[in-house]
Amino acid sequence: MTFGFAPSSAASLSTSAASATRVLEPAEWAAAGIPLLRNPREVVTGLHARHHPRPATAVVAVLDPDERLRASASFTPRPAPADGWMFRNALLSQLRRVIPHDLRRRTPVRTAVLLYCREGDARWTEEDGAWMWGLRDACTLHGLRCGAYITLTRDGWQVLGEDRGGRRPNADSAPEPFGTSEIPPPLPRTGGAASEVLRRVAAR
C-alpha cells in the first residue's frame, strides 16, 4: 500500500482564499471614506493627456491639497490573475520612483489617485477590487491619503464608488490639449519590451 499527499488542491484553496482577502468590494470602498475629487473630469483629462493610456495601462498620480498634480507615472502590469498584493507592490514601486514618501508626517497631506484603462464596461470587477486594495495599501506604506479609483473604458470614465463619470476622454479618444496646465507633457515613448514599466513623471 502506498501513502501520499495531494497538496495541489489544498494549496490552490489556500491561495485563492488569501487572494480573496486582497480585493475590496464596492461597499468596503465606499465605507473607507475616500476623499471626493472636486473636479474629477479635470483630473482624468489631465492624466489622459499626459499618458494617453491604452487598455491594461495603470496611471497613478499624486495630488497636493489643492488638487494640483505633483507626480504621475503610467505602467503596464504583467499579465497575471488579479491580486491586490501584486498591484500594491507595482504601485508602490512607481510612487517611490516619482515622489518622496510622507511617512514622517502625522497626517497625510497629499493624495494618490489611480486611473486604470481596461476593456469592458464601467461596472465593478474583481480586478477593480484588487486595484482598490493595492492602492489603499500602497498609500499607507508611502504616507499618502488614498484617493479615487477611476476606470477608463471605451465607454468613457467612471469614478468607482461615486455616481460621477463621462464619455470623454475614453480608451479610444485622442488626448485633449493641455490648455493652461503648468506641467509640460512627457517625452515621447522610445519603445521597449511590453512588460517594461512605462514611466511618466510630472513632478513640479
CSV table of C-alpha atoms in Angstrom, one decimal:
chain,number,residue,atom,x,y,z
A,1,MET,CA,0.0,0.0,0.0
A,2,THR,CA,1.3,3.4,-0.9
A,3,PHE,CA,0.6,6.6,1.1
A,4,GLY,CA,1.0,10.1,-0.3
A,5,PHE,CA,-0.4,13.6,-0.3
A,6,ALA,CA,-2.0,15.7,-3.0
A,7,PRO,CA,-1.0,19.2,-2.0
A,8,SER,CA,-2.2,20.8,-5.2
A,9,SER,CA,-5.9,21.1,-4.3
A,10,ALA,CA,-5.1,22.3,-0.7
A,11,ALA,CA,-2.5,24.8,-2.0
A,12,SER,CA,-4.9,26.2,-4.6
A,13,LEU,CA,-7.6,26.6,-2.0
A,14,SER,CA,-5.3,28.4,0.4
A,15,THR,CA,-4.0,30.6,-2.4
A,16,SER,CA,-7.5,31.5,-3.6
A,17,ALA,CA,-8.6,32.2,0.0
A,18,ALA,CA,-5.6,34.5,0.5
A,19,SER,CA,-6.2,36.3,-2.8
A,20,ALA,CA,-9.8,36.8,-1.9
A,21,THR,CA,-8.8,38.9,1.1
A,22,ARG,CA,-6.8,41.2,-1.2
A,23,VAL,CA,-9.9,42.5,-3.0
A,24,LEU,CA,-12.1,45.4,-1.8
A,25,GLU,CA,-15.8,45.1,-2.6
A,26,PRO,CA,-17.6,48.3,-3.6
A,27,ALA,CA,-19.3,48.6,-0.2
A,28,GLU,CA,-16.0,48.3,1.6
A,29,TRP,CA,-14.5,51.0,-0.7
A,30,ALA,CA,-17.5,53.3,-0.1
A,31,ALA,CA,-17.2,52.8,3.7
A,32,ALA,CA,-13.5,53.7,3.7
A,33,GLY,CA,-14.1,57.4,3.5
A,34,ILE,CA,-12.2,58.0,0.2
A,35,PRO,CA,-12.0,61.8,-0.3
A,36,LEU,CA,-14.0,63.1,-3.3
A,37,LEU,CA,-12.3,64.9,-6.1
A,38,ARG,CA,-13.5,68.4,-6.6
A,39,ASN,CA,-13.2,68.2,-10.4
A,40,PRO,CA,-12.8,64.6,-11.5
A,41,ARG,CA,-13.1,65.4,-15.2
A,42,GLU,CA,-10.2,67.8,-15.0
A,43,VAL,CA,-8.0,65.2,-13.2
A,44,VAL,CA,-9.0,62.5,-15.7
A,45,THR,CA,-8.4,64.7,-18.7
A,46,GLY,CA,-5.0,65.9,-17.5
A,47,LEU,CA,-3.8,62.3,-16.8
A,48,HIS,CA,-5.2,61.1,-20.2
A,49,ALA,CA,-3.4,64.0,-22.0
A,50,ARG,CA,-0.1,63.2,-20.3
A,51,HIS,CA,-0.1,59.5,-20.6
A,52,HIS,CA,-2.7,58.6,-23.2
A,53,PRO,CA,-3.3,55.2,-21.6
A,54,ARG,CA,-4.4,52.2,-23.6
A,55,PRO,CA,-6.2,49.1,-22.2
A,56,ALA,CA,-4.3,47.3,-19.4
A,57,THR,CA,-2.4,50.6,-18.5
A,58,ALA,CA,-2.5,52.0,-15.0
A,59,VAL,CA,-1.8,55.6,-14.2
A,60,VAL,CA,-1.0,56.5,-10.6
A,61,ALA,CA,-0.9,60.2,-9.7
A,62,VAL,CA,-0.2,62.3,-6.5
A,63,LEU,CA,-2.2,65.4,-5.9
A,64,ASP,CA,-1.5,68.2,-3.5
A,65,PRO,CA,-4.2,69.6,-1.1
A,66,ASP,CA,-5.3,72.0,-3.9
A,67,GLU,CA,-5.6,69.0,-6.4
A,68,ARG,CA,-2.7,70.1,-8.4
A,69,LEU,CA,-0.7,67.3,-9.9
A,70,ARG,CA,2.7,66.8,-8.3
A,71,ALA,CA,3.8,63.5,-9.9
A,72,SER,CA,2.4,60.7,-12.0
A,73,ALA,CA,3.5,57.5,-13.7
A,74,SER,CA,2.0,55.1,-16.1
A,75,PHE,CA,2.8,51.4,-16.4
A,76,THR,CA,1.5,48.1,-17.8
A,77,PRO,CA,1.5,45.4,-15.2
A,78,ARG,CA,2.5,41.9,-16.2
A,79,PRO,CA,-0.5,39.7,-17.2
A,80,ALA,CA,-1.5,37.7,-14.1
A,81,PRO,CA,-4.6,36.9,-12.0
A,82,ALA,CA,-6.0,39.9,-10.2
A,83,ASP,CA,-4.1,40.2,-6.9
A,84,GLY,CA,-4.1,43.2,-4.7
A,85,TRP,CA,-0.7,42.4,-3.2
A,86,MET,CA,0.9,42.3,-6.6
A,87,PHE,CA,-0.8,45.5,-7.6
A,88,ARG,CA,0.2,47.1,-4.3
A,89,ASN,CA,3.9,46.3,-5.0
A,90,ALA,CA,3.7,47.7,-8.5
A,91,LEU,CA,2.0,50.9,-7.4
A,92,LEU,CA,4.5,51.4,-4.5
A,93,SER,CA,7.4,50.9,-6.9
A,94,GLN,CA,6.1,53.6,-9.2
A,95,LEU,CA,5.4,56.0,-6.3
A,96,ARG,CA,8.9,55.5,-4.9
A,97,ARG,CA,10.3,56.4,-8.4
A,98,VAL,CA,8.4,59.7,-8.8
A,99,ILE,CA,8.0,61.3,-5.4
A,100,PRO,CA,9.4,61.1,-1.9
A,101,HIS,CA,7.3,59.4,0.8
A,102,ASP,CA,5.4,61.4,3.5
A,103,LEU,CA,5.9,58.9,6.3
A,104,ARG,CA,7.3,61.5,8.7
A,105,ARG,CA,4.0,63.4,8.7
A,106,ARG,CA,1.5,62.7,11.3
A,107,THR,CA,-1.3,63.3,8.9
A,108,PRO,CA,-1.1,62.7,5.1
A,109,VAL,CA,-1.4,65.9,3.1
A,110,ARG,CA,-1.0,64.5,-0.4
A,111,THR,CA,-3.4,62.1,-2.1
A,112,ALA,CA,-2.8,59.4,-4.6
A,113,VAL,CA,-5.4,58.5,-7.2
A,114,LEU,CA,-5.4,55.7,-9.7
A,115,LEU,CA,-6.7,55.7,-13.3
A,116,TYR,CA,-6.9,52.2,-14.8
A,117,CYS,CA,-7.7,51.8,-18.5
A,118,ARG,CA,-9.2,48.4,-19.3
A,119,GLU,CA,-11.6,46.5,-21.5
A,120,GLY,CA,-15.2,46.0,-20.7
A,121,ASP,CA,-17.7,48.4,-19.2
A,122,ALA,CA,-17.6,50.6,-16.1
A,123,ARG,CA,-19.2,48.0,-13.8
A,124,TRP,CA,-17.0,46.8,-10.9
A,125,THR,CA,-14.9,43.7,-11.5
A,126,GLU,CA,-12.8,41.6,-9.2
A,127,GLU,CA,-9.7,43.2,-10.9
A,128,ASP,CA,-11.0,46.6,-9.9
A,129,GLY,CA,-11.3,45.3,-6.3
A,130,ALA,CA,-7.7,44.2,-6.4
A,131,TRP,CA,-6.5,47.6,-7.7
A,132,MET,CA,-8.5,49.3,-4.9
A,133,TRP,CA,-6.9,47.1,-2.3
A,134,GLY,CA,-3.5,47.7,-3.8
A,135,LEU,CA,-4.0,51.5,-3.9
A,136,ARG,CA,-5.1,51.7,-0.3
A,137,ASP,CA,-2.2,49.6,0.9
A,138,ALA,CA,0.4,51.4,-1.2
A,139,CYS,CA,-0.8,54.8,0.1
A,140,THR,CA,-0.4,53.6,3.7
A,141,LEU,CA,3.1,52.5,3.0
A,142,HIS,CA,4.1,55.7,1.3
A,143,GLY,CA,2.4,58.1,3.7
A,144,LEU,CA,-0.3,59.3,1.3
A,145,ARG,CA,-4.1,59.6,1.5
A,146,CYS,CA,-5.9,57.0,-0.6
A,147,GLY,CA,-7.8,58.8,-3.3
A,148,ALA,CA,-10.2,58.0,-6.0
A,149,TYR,CA,-10.1,54.9,-8.2
A,150,ILE,CA,-11.1,55.7,-11.8
A,151,THR,CA,-11.8,53.3,-14.7
A,152,LEU,CA,-11.3,54.3,-18.3
A,153,THR,CA,-13.0,52.2,-20.9
A,154,ARG,CA,-14.2,52.6,-24.4
A,155,ASP,CA,-17.5,53.9,-23.0
A,156,GLY,CA,-15.8,56.7,-21.0
A,157,TRP,CA,-14.5,57.2,-17.5
A,158,GLN,CA,-16.1,56.4,-14.1
A,159,VAL,CA,-15.1,57.2,-10.5
A,160,LEU,CA,-16.0,53.9,-8.9
A,161,GLY,CA,-18.0,54.2,-5.7
A,162,GLU,CA,-19.4,57.5,-6.9
A,163,ASP,CA,-22.1,58.5,-9.4
A,164,ARG,CA,-19.7,60.6,-11.5
A,165,GLY,CA,-18.3,59.8,-14.9
A,166,GLY,CA,-18.3,61.0,-18.5
A,167,ARG,CA,-18.0,59.8,-22.1
A,168,ARG,CA,-14.8,61.7,-22.8
A,169,PRO,CA,-12.0,61.0,-22.5
A,170,ASN,CA,-12.2,57.3,-23.2
A,171,ALA,CA,-9.9,54.5,-24.1
A,172,ASP,CA,-10.2,55.3,-27.8
A,173,SER,CA,-10.2,59.1,-27.8
A,174,ALA,CA,-7.2,61.3,-28.7
A,175,PRO,CA,-5.7,63.3,-25.8
A,176,GLU,CA,-7.0,66.8,-25.3
A,177,PRO,CA,-4.7,69.8,-25.3
A,178,PHE,CA,-3.1,70.7,-22.0
A,179,GLY,CA,-4.5,74.2,-22.0
A,180,THR,CA,-3.3,76.1,-19.0
A,181,SER,CA,-1.6,73.2,-17.3
A,182,GLU,CA,1.6,74.2,-15.5
A,183,ILE,CA,3.2,70.8,-16.2
A,184,PRO,CA,4.7,70.1,-19.6
A,185,PRO,CA,3.8,66.9,-21.4
A,186,PRO,CA,6.1,63.9,-21.0
A,187,LEU,CA,8.7,62.9,-23.5
A,188,PRO,CA,7.5,60.6,-26.3
A,189,ARG,CA,7.9,56.9,-25.9
A,190,THR,CA,11.0,55.3,-27.3
A,191,GLY,CA,9.9,51.7,-27.4
A,192,GLY,CA,11.0,48.8,-25.3
A,193,ALA,CA,9.6,45.5,-24.2
A,194,ALA,CA,5.8,45.4,-23.5
A,195,SER,CA,6.5,44.2,-19.9
A,196,GLU,CA,8.9,47.1,-19.2
A,197,VAL,CA,7.5,49.8,-17.0
A,198,LEU,CA,6.3,52.8,-18.9
A,199,ARG,CA,7.2,55.7,-16.6
A,200,ARG,CA,5.8,59.2,-16.9
A,201,VAL,CA,7.0,61.8,-14.5
A,202,ALA,CA,5.2,65.0,-14.0
A,203,ALA,CA,6.7,66.4,-10.8
A,204,ARG,CA,6.9,70.1,-10.3
